[in-house]
Amino acid sequence: MPHTPGDFDYEAALAACAAGDPQAMQRLYEHEGGRLLGVALRIVRQRALAEDIVHDACVNIWTRAASFDASRGSARGWIYSVVRNLALNAVRDAGRHTDVDETTTQALEADMAVQAHHEVEERFALNASLGRLQHCLEGLDPARRSCVLHAYVDGCSHGEIAQRLGAPLGTVKAWIRRSLASLRECMA
């Protein structure tokens, strides 16, 4: 008859492991080994690697059993967290490399090609817009162009622009307002 998690005293098993009882680790593995392997396998998706993780987890559980603190959680949860953490570390260490089938690879490549095409289109559109903007900026009076560039490229306030250009604040505000209207008209 198979054991259920409620039939097994995980805290006692960890205490016996901490005391150096090799039979305690054996009983723990016999009771939970299959489920621990299932947890590792769901994370790493490679049976041989999952088996290695469960082996390493058993070694860690054996050597660190004394560090289990019942006030921080259940013994069963602690055991499973050892396996989960090792499995997650293995996935991270593998550089998140996942083997995929040919159909998935082709779909990913097609998606990347579409993305690259859209990025190229966006760059061309941006370059065209920047070219038009450059043309429109060149059409402005030099003082007005300076006002716009100081405001929108350098991030200067209207007062700072007035100081830089030695022009009255009201004039700078009017130049910027009129220049933006001219730019909108030119870009349309």
PDB file of C-alpha atoms in Angstrom:
ATOM      1  CA  MET A   1       0.000   0.000   0.000  1.00  0.00           C
ATOM      2  CA  PRO A   2       1.564   3.384  -1.004  1.00  0.00           C
ATOM      3  CA  HIS A   3       2.321   5.907   1.677  1.00  0.00           C
ATOM      4  CA  THR A   4       0.686   9.310   1.666  1.00  0.00           C
ATOM      5  CA  PRO A   5       2.473  12.432   2.849  1.00  0.00           C
ATOM      6  CA  GLY A   6       0.470  12.309   6.086  1.00  0.00           C
ATOM      7  CA  ASP A   7       1.852   8.839   6.932  1.00  0.00           C
ATOM      8  CA  PHE A   8       5.449  10.004   7.054  1.00  0.00           C
ATOM      9  CA  ASP A   9       7.078  12.092   9.799  1.00  0.00           C
ATOM     10  CA  TYR A  10       9.342  14.424   7.840  1.00  0.00           C
ATOM     11  CA  GLU A  11      10.592  16.292  10.903  1.00  0.00           C
ATOM     12  CA  ALA A  12      11.640  13.033  12.564  1.00  0.00           C
ATOM     13  CA  ALA A  13      13.399  11.956   9.369  1.00  0.00           C
ATOM     14  CA  LEU A  14      15.337  15.238   9.223  1.00  0.00           C
ATOM     15  CA  ALA A  15      16.211  15.003  12.916  1.00  0.00           C
ATOM     16  CA  ALA A  16      17.500  11.447  12.369  1.00  0.00           C
ATOM     17  CA  CYS A  17      19.522  12.615   9.340  1.00  0.00           C
ATOM     18  CA  ALA A  18      20.998  15.414  11.466  1.00  0.00           C
ATOM     19  CA  ALA A  19      21.907  12.785  14.069  1.00  0.00           C
ATOM     20  CA  GLY A  20      23.750  10.785  11.398  1.00  0.00           C
ATOM     21  CA  ASP A  21      21.262   7.925  10.888  1.00  0.00           C
ATOM     22  CA  PRO A  22      21.806   6.730   7.287  1.00  0.00           C
ATOM     23  CA  GLN A  23      18.580   4.705   7.405  1.00  0.00           C
ATOM     24  CA  ALA A  24      16.618   7.949   7.875  1.00  0.00           C
ATOM     25  CA  MET A  25      17.859   9.282   4.542  1.00  0.00           C
ATOM     26  CA  GLN A  26      17.093   5.923   2.927  1.00  0.00           C
ATOM     27  CA  ARG A  27      13.497   5.986   4.274  1.00  0.00           C
ATOM     28  CA  LEU A  28      13.063   9.601   3.180  1.00  0.00           C
ATOM     29  CA  TYR A  29      14.288   8.802  -0.331  1.00  0.00           C
ATOM     30  CA  GLU A  30      12.104   5.708  -0.617  1.00  0.00           C
ATOM     31  CA  HIS A  31       9.073   7.720   0.469  1.00  0.00           C
ATOM     32  CA  GLU A  32       9.617  10.933  -1.539  1.00  0.00           C
ATOM     33  CA  GLY A  33      12.193  10.112  -4.234  1.00  0.00           C
ATOM     34  CA  GLY A  34       9.674   9.684  -7.043  1.00  0.00           C
ATOM     35  CA  ARG A  35       7.860  12.923  -6.265  1.00  0.00           C
ATOM     36  CA  LEU A  36      11.151  14.815  -5.838  1.00  0.00           C
ATOM     37  CA  LEU A  37      12.243  13.513  -9.241  1.00  0.00           C
ATOM     38  CA  GLY A  38       8.936  14.733 -10.680  1.00  0.00           C
ATOM     39  CA  VAL A  39       9.532  18.236  -9.304  1.00  0.00           C
ATOM     40  CA  ALA A  40      13.056  18.367 -10.708  1.00  0.00           C
ATOM     41  CA  LEU A  41      11.931  16.930 -14.054  1.00  0.00           C
ATOM     42  CA  ARG A  42       9.175  19.542 -14.462  1.00  0.00           C
ATOM     43  CA  ILE A  43      11.770  22.285 -14.007  1.00  0.00           C
ATOM     44  CA  VAL A  44      14.763  20.991 -15.982  1.00  0.00           C
ATOM     45  CA  ARG A  45      12.888  18.770 -18.506  1.00  0.00           C
ATOM     46  CA  GLN A  46      15.783  16.308 -18.794  1.00  0.00           C
ATOM     47  CA  ARG A  47      15.556  13.031 -16.903  1.00  0.00           C
ATOM     48  CA  ALA A  48      19.302  12.482 -16.419  1.00  0.00           C
ATOM     49  CA  LEU A  49      19.742  16.028 -15.118  1.00  0.00           C
ATOM     50  CA  ALA A  50      16.686  15.671 -12.872  1.00  0.00           C
ATOM     51  CA  GLU A  51      18.135  12.451 -11.416  1.00  0.00           C
ATOM     52  CA  ASP A  52      21.439  14.236 -10.725  1.00  0.00           C
ATOM     53  CA  ILE A  53      19.538  17.053  -9.026  1.00  0.00           C
ATOM     54  CA  VAL A  54      17.648  14.631  -6.772  1.00  0.00           C
ATOM     55  CA  HIS A  55      20.946  12.948  -5.879  1.00  0.00           C
ATOM     56  CA  ASP A  56      22.550  16.311  -5.055  1.00  0.00           C
ATOM     57  CA  ALA A  57      19.431  17.306  -3.118  1.00  0.00           C
ATOM     58  CA  CYS A  58      19.661  14.147  -1.023  1.00  0.00           C
ATOM     59  CA  VAL A  59      23.290  14.937  -0.242  1.00  0.00           C
ATOM     60  CA  ASN A  60      22.312  18.512   0.690  1.00  0.00           C
ATOM     61  CA  ILE A  61      19.394  17.324   2.816  1.00  0.00           C
ATOM     62  CA  TRP A  62      21.670  14.844   4.588  1.00  0.00           C
ATOM     63  CA  THR A  63      24.406  17.394   5.268  1.00  0.00           C
ATOM     64  CA  ARG A  64      22.111  20.319   6.081  1.00  0.00           C
ATOM     65  CA  ALA A  65      19.333  18.533   7.972  1.00  0.00           C
ATOM     66  CA  ALA A  66      20.468  20.144  11.219  1.00  0.00           C
ATOM     67  CA  SER A  67      19.774  23.581   9.729  1.00  0.00           C
ATOM     68  CA  PHE A  68      16.058  22.829   9.298  1.00  0.00           C
ATOM     69  CA  ASP A  69      13.984  25.202  11.452  1.00  0.00           C
ATOM     70  CA  ALA A  70      10.393  24.074  12.050  1.00  0.00           C
ATOM     71  CA  SER A  71       9.391  27.627  13.003  1.00  0.00           C
ATOM     72  CA  ARG A  72      10.099  28.736   9.400  1.00  0.00           C
ATOM     73  CA  GLY A  73       7.993  26.074   7.654  1.00  0.00           C
ATOM     74  CA  SER A  74       7.227  22.401   7.281  1.00  0.00           C
ATOM     75  CA  ALA A  75       9.927  19.772   6.965  1.00  0.00           C
ATOM     76  CA  ARG A  76       8.362  18.460   3.755  1.00  0.00           C
ATOM     77  CA  GLY A  77       8.337  21.987   2.292  1.00  0.00           C
ATOM     78  CA  TRP A  78      11.997  22.424   3.232  1.00  0.00           C
ATOM     79  CA  ILE A  79      12.923  19.171   1.474  1.00  0.00           C
ATOM     80  CA  TYR A  80      11.074  20.194  -1.678  1.00  0.00           C
ATOM     81  CA  SER A  81      12.628  23.660  -1.612  1.00  0.00           C
ATOM     82  CA  VAL A  82      16.092  22.086  -1.677  1.00  0.00           C
ATOM     83  CA  VAL A  83      15.155  20.207  -4.864  1.00  0.00           C
ATOM     84  CA  ARG A  84      13.439  23.218  -6.466  1.00  0.00           C
ATOM     85  CA  ASN A  85      16.374  25.518  -5.755  1.00  0.00           C
ATOM     86  CA  LEU A  86      18.906  23.075  -7.191  1.00  0.00           C
ATOM     87  CA  ALA A  87      16.741  22.574 -10.293  1.00  0.00           C
ATOM     88  CA  LEU A  88      16.297  26.303 -10.804  1.00  0.00           C
ATOM     89  CA  ASN A  89      20.037  26.832 -10.377  1.00  0.00           C
ATOM     90  CA  ALA A  90      20.678  24.169 -13.021  1.00  0.00           C
ATOM     91  CA  VAL A  91      18.353  25.960 -15.452  1.00  0.00           C
ATOM     92  CA  ARG A  92      20.068  29.292 -14.786  1.00  0.00           C
ATOM     93  CA  ASP A  93      23.513  27.730 -15.106  1.00  0.00           C
ATOM     94  CA  ALA A  94      22.555  26.198 -18.448  1.00  0.00           C
ATOM     95  CA  GLY A  95      22.068  29.737 -19.750  1.00  0.00           C
ATOM     96  CA  ARG A  96      18.370  29.147 -20.179  1.00  0.00           C
ATOM     97  CA  HIS A  97      19.140  26.944 -23.163  1.00  0.00           C
ATOM     98  CA  THR A  98      16.126  24.879 -24.157  1.00  0.00           C
ATOM     99  CA  ASP A  99      16.063  22.328 -26.923  1.00  0.00           C
ATOM    100  CA  VAL A 100      13.135  22.882 -29.245  1.00  0.00           C
ATOM    101  CA  ASP A 101      11.806  20.906 -32.171  1.00  0.00           C
ATOM    102  CA  GLU A 102      12.217  21.957 -35.817  1.00  0.00           C
ATOM    103  CA  THR A 103       8.682  23.391 -36.104  1.00  0.00           C
ATOM    104  CA  THR A 104       9.207  25.621 -33.071  1.00  0.00           C
ATOM    105  CA  THR A 105      12.608  26.698 -34.364  1.00  0.00           C
ATOM    106  CA  GLN A 106      11.110  27.649 -37.734  1.00  0.00           C
ATOM    107  CA  ALA A 107       8.280  29.554 -36.057  1.00  0.00           C
ATOM    108  CA  LEU A 108      10.752  31.442 -33.838  1.00  0.00           C
ATOM    109  CA  GLU A 109      12.954  32.271 -36.828  1.00  0.00           C
ATOM    110  CA  ALA A 110       9.939  33.495 -38.816  1.00  0.00           C
ATOM    111  CA  ASP A 111       8.827  35.649 -35.891  1.00  0.00           C
ATOM    112  CA  MET A 112      12.327  37.103 -35.519  1.00  0.00           C
ATOM    113  CA  ALA A 113      12.431  37.858 -39.259  1.00  0.00           C
ATOM    114  CA  VAL A 114       9.095  39.691 -39.043  1.00  0.00           C
ATOM    115  CA  GLN A 115      10.334  41.627 -35.998  1.00  0.00           C
ATOM    116  CA  ALA A 116      13.559  42.558 -37.799  1.00  0.00           C
ATOM    117  CA  HIS A 117      11.556  43.711 -40.834  1.00  0.00           C
ATOM    118  CA  HIS A 118       9.364  45.923 -38.638  1.00  0.00           C
ATOM    119  CA  GLU A 119      12.436  47.358 -36.904  1.00  0.00           C
ATOM    120  CA  VAL A 120      14.007  48.208 -40.278  1.00  0.00           C
ATOM    121  CA  GLU A 121      10.754  49.854 -41.410  1.00  0.00           C
ATOM    122  CA  GLU A 122      10.634  51.857 -38.176  1.00  0.00           C
ATOM    123  CA  ARG A 123      14.249  52.959 -38.621  1.00  0.00           C
ATOM    124  CA  PHE A 124      13.571  54.088 -42.185  1.00  0.00           C
ATOM    125  CA  ALA A 125      10.468  55.952 -41.043  1.00  0.00           C
ATOM    126  CA  LEU A 126      12.423  57.557 -38.197  1.00  0.00           C
ATOM    127  CA  ASN A 127      15.274  58.518 -40.528  1.00  0.00           C
ATOM    128  CA  ALA A 128      12.799  59.994 -43.000  1.00  0.00           C
ATOM    129  CA  SER A 129      11.131  61.951 -40.184  1.00  0.00           C
ATOM    130  CA  LEU A 130      14.474  63.133 -38.877  1.00  0.00           C
ATOM    131  CA  GLY A 131      15.461  64.197 -42.389  1.00  0.00           C
ATOM    132  CA  ARG A 132      12.242  66.200 -42.747  1.00  0.00           C
ATOM    133  CA  LEU A 133      12.741  67.654 -39.271  1.00  0.00           C
ATOM    134  CA  GLN A 134      16.304  68.670 -40.151  1.00  0.00           C
ATOM    135  CA  HIS A 135      15.034  70.335 -43.325  1.00  0.00           C
ATOM    136  CA  CYS A 136      12.280  72.131 -41.389  1.00  0.00           C
ATOM    137  CA  LEU A 137      14.696  73.263 -38.655  1.00  0.00           C
ATOM    138  CA  GLU A 138      17.056  74.666 -41.304  1.00  0.00           C
ATOM    139  CA  GLY A 139      14.159  76.748 -42.589  1.00  0.00           C
ATOM    140  CA  LEU A 140      13.868  78.591 -39.272  1.00  0.00           C
ATOM    141  CA  ASP A 141      15.650  81.829 -38.461  1.00  0.00           C
ATOM    142  CA  PRO A 142      18.931  80.939 -36.617  1.00  0.00           C
ATOM    143  CA  ALA A 143      17.830  82.594 -33.342  1.00  0.00           C
ATOM    144  CA  ARG A 144      14.485  80.773 -33.388  1.00  0.00           C
ATOM    145  CA  ARG A 145      16.184  77.468 -34.267  1.00  0.00           C
ATOM    146  CA  SER A 146      18.531  77.976 -31.275  1.00  0.00           C
ATOM    147  CA  CYS A 147      15.549  78.585 -28.992  1.00  0.00           C
ATOM    148  CA  VAL A 148      13.868  75.342 -30.089  1.00  0.00           C
ATOM    149  CA  LEU A 149      17.068  73.293 -29.810  1.00  0.00           C
ATOM    150  CA  HIS A 150      17.930  74.726 -26.381  1.00  0.00           C
ATOM    151  CA  ALA A 151      14.399  73.963 -25.163  1.00  0.00           C
ATOM    152  CA  TYR A 152      13.851  70.489 -26.648  1.00  0.00           C
ATOM    153  CA  VAL A 153      17.347  69.074 -27.028  1.00  0.00           C
ATOM    154  CA  ASP A 154      19.227  70.703 -24.150  1.00  0.00           C
ATOM    155  CA  GLY A 155      16.195  70.818 -21.838  1.00  0.00           C
ATOM    156  CA  CYS A 156      16.679  74.479 -20.934  1.00  0.00           C
ATOM    157  CA  SER A 157      13.900  76.535 -19.413  1.00  0.00           C
ATOM    158  CA  HIS A 158      12.646  79.645 -21.238  1.00  0.00           C
ATOM    159  CA  GLY A 159      14.497  81.801 -18.697  1.00  0.00           C
ATOM    160  CA  GLU A 160      17.775  79.967 -19.297  1.00  0.00           C
ATOM    161  CA  ILE A 161      17.356  80.352 -23.064  1.00  0.00           C
ATOM    162  CA  ALA A 162      16.702  84.089 -22.651  1.00  0.00           C
ATOM    163  CA  GLN A 163      19.937  84.377 -20.634  1.00  0.00           C
ATOM    164  CA  ARG A 164      21.964  82.368 -23.179  1.00  0.00           C
ATOM    165  CA  LEU A 165      20.700  84.404 -26.120  1.00  0.00           C
ATOM    166  CA  GLY A 166      20.577  87.753 -24.307  1.00  0.00           C
ATOM    167  CA  ALA A 167      16.957  88.157 -25.446  1.00  0.00           C
ATOM    168  CA  PRO A 168      13.853  89.173 -23.459  1.00  0.00           C
ATOM    169  CA  LEU A 169      11.901  86.267 -21.932  1.00  0.00           C
ATOM    170  CA  GLY A 170       8.678  87.195 -23.757  1.00  0.00           C
ATOM    171  CA  THR A 171      10.496  87.220 -27.074  1.00  0.00           C
ATOM    172  CA  VAL A 172      11.995  83.773 -26.432  1.00  0.00           C
ATOM    173  CA  LYS A 173       8.543  82.367 -25.557  1.00  0.00           C
ATOM    174  CA  ALA A 174       7.041  83.880 -28.722  1.00  0.00           C
ATOM    175  CA  TRP A 175       9.884  82.550 -30.895  1.00  0.00           C
ATOM    176  CA  ILE A 176       9.455  79.047 -29.502  1.00  0.00           C
ATOM    177  CA  ARG A 177       5.657  79.113 -29.923  1.00  0.00           C
ATOM    178  CA  ARG A 178       5.882  80.398 -33.519  1.00  0.00           C
ATOM    179  CA  SER A 179       8.750  78.063 -34.380  1.00  0.00           C
ATOM    180  CA  LEU A 180       6.811  75.016 -33.164  1.00  0.00           C
ATOM    181  CA  ALA A 181       3.836  76.087 -35.272  1.00  0.00           C
ATOM    182  CA  SER A 182       6.133  76.445 -38.304  1.00  0.00           C
ATOM    183  CA  LEU A 183       7.686  73.033 -37.649  1.00  0.00           C
ATOM    184  CA  ARG A 184       4.254  71.373 -37.352  1.00  0.00           C
ATOM    185  CA  GLU A 185       3.195  72.937 -40.630  1.00  0.00           C
ATOM    186  CA  CYS A 186       6.434  71.933 -42.364  1.00  0.00           C
ATOM    187  CA  MET A 187       6.285  68.316 -41.068  1.00  0.00           C
ATOM    188  CA  ALA A 188       2.629  67.823 -42.116  1.00  0.00           C
TER     189      ALA A 188
END
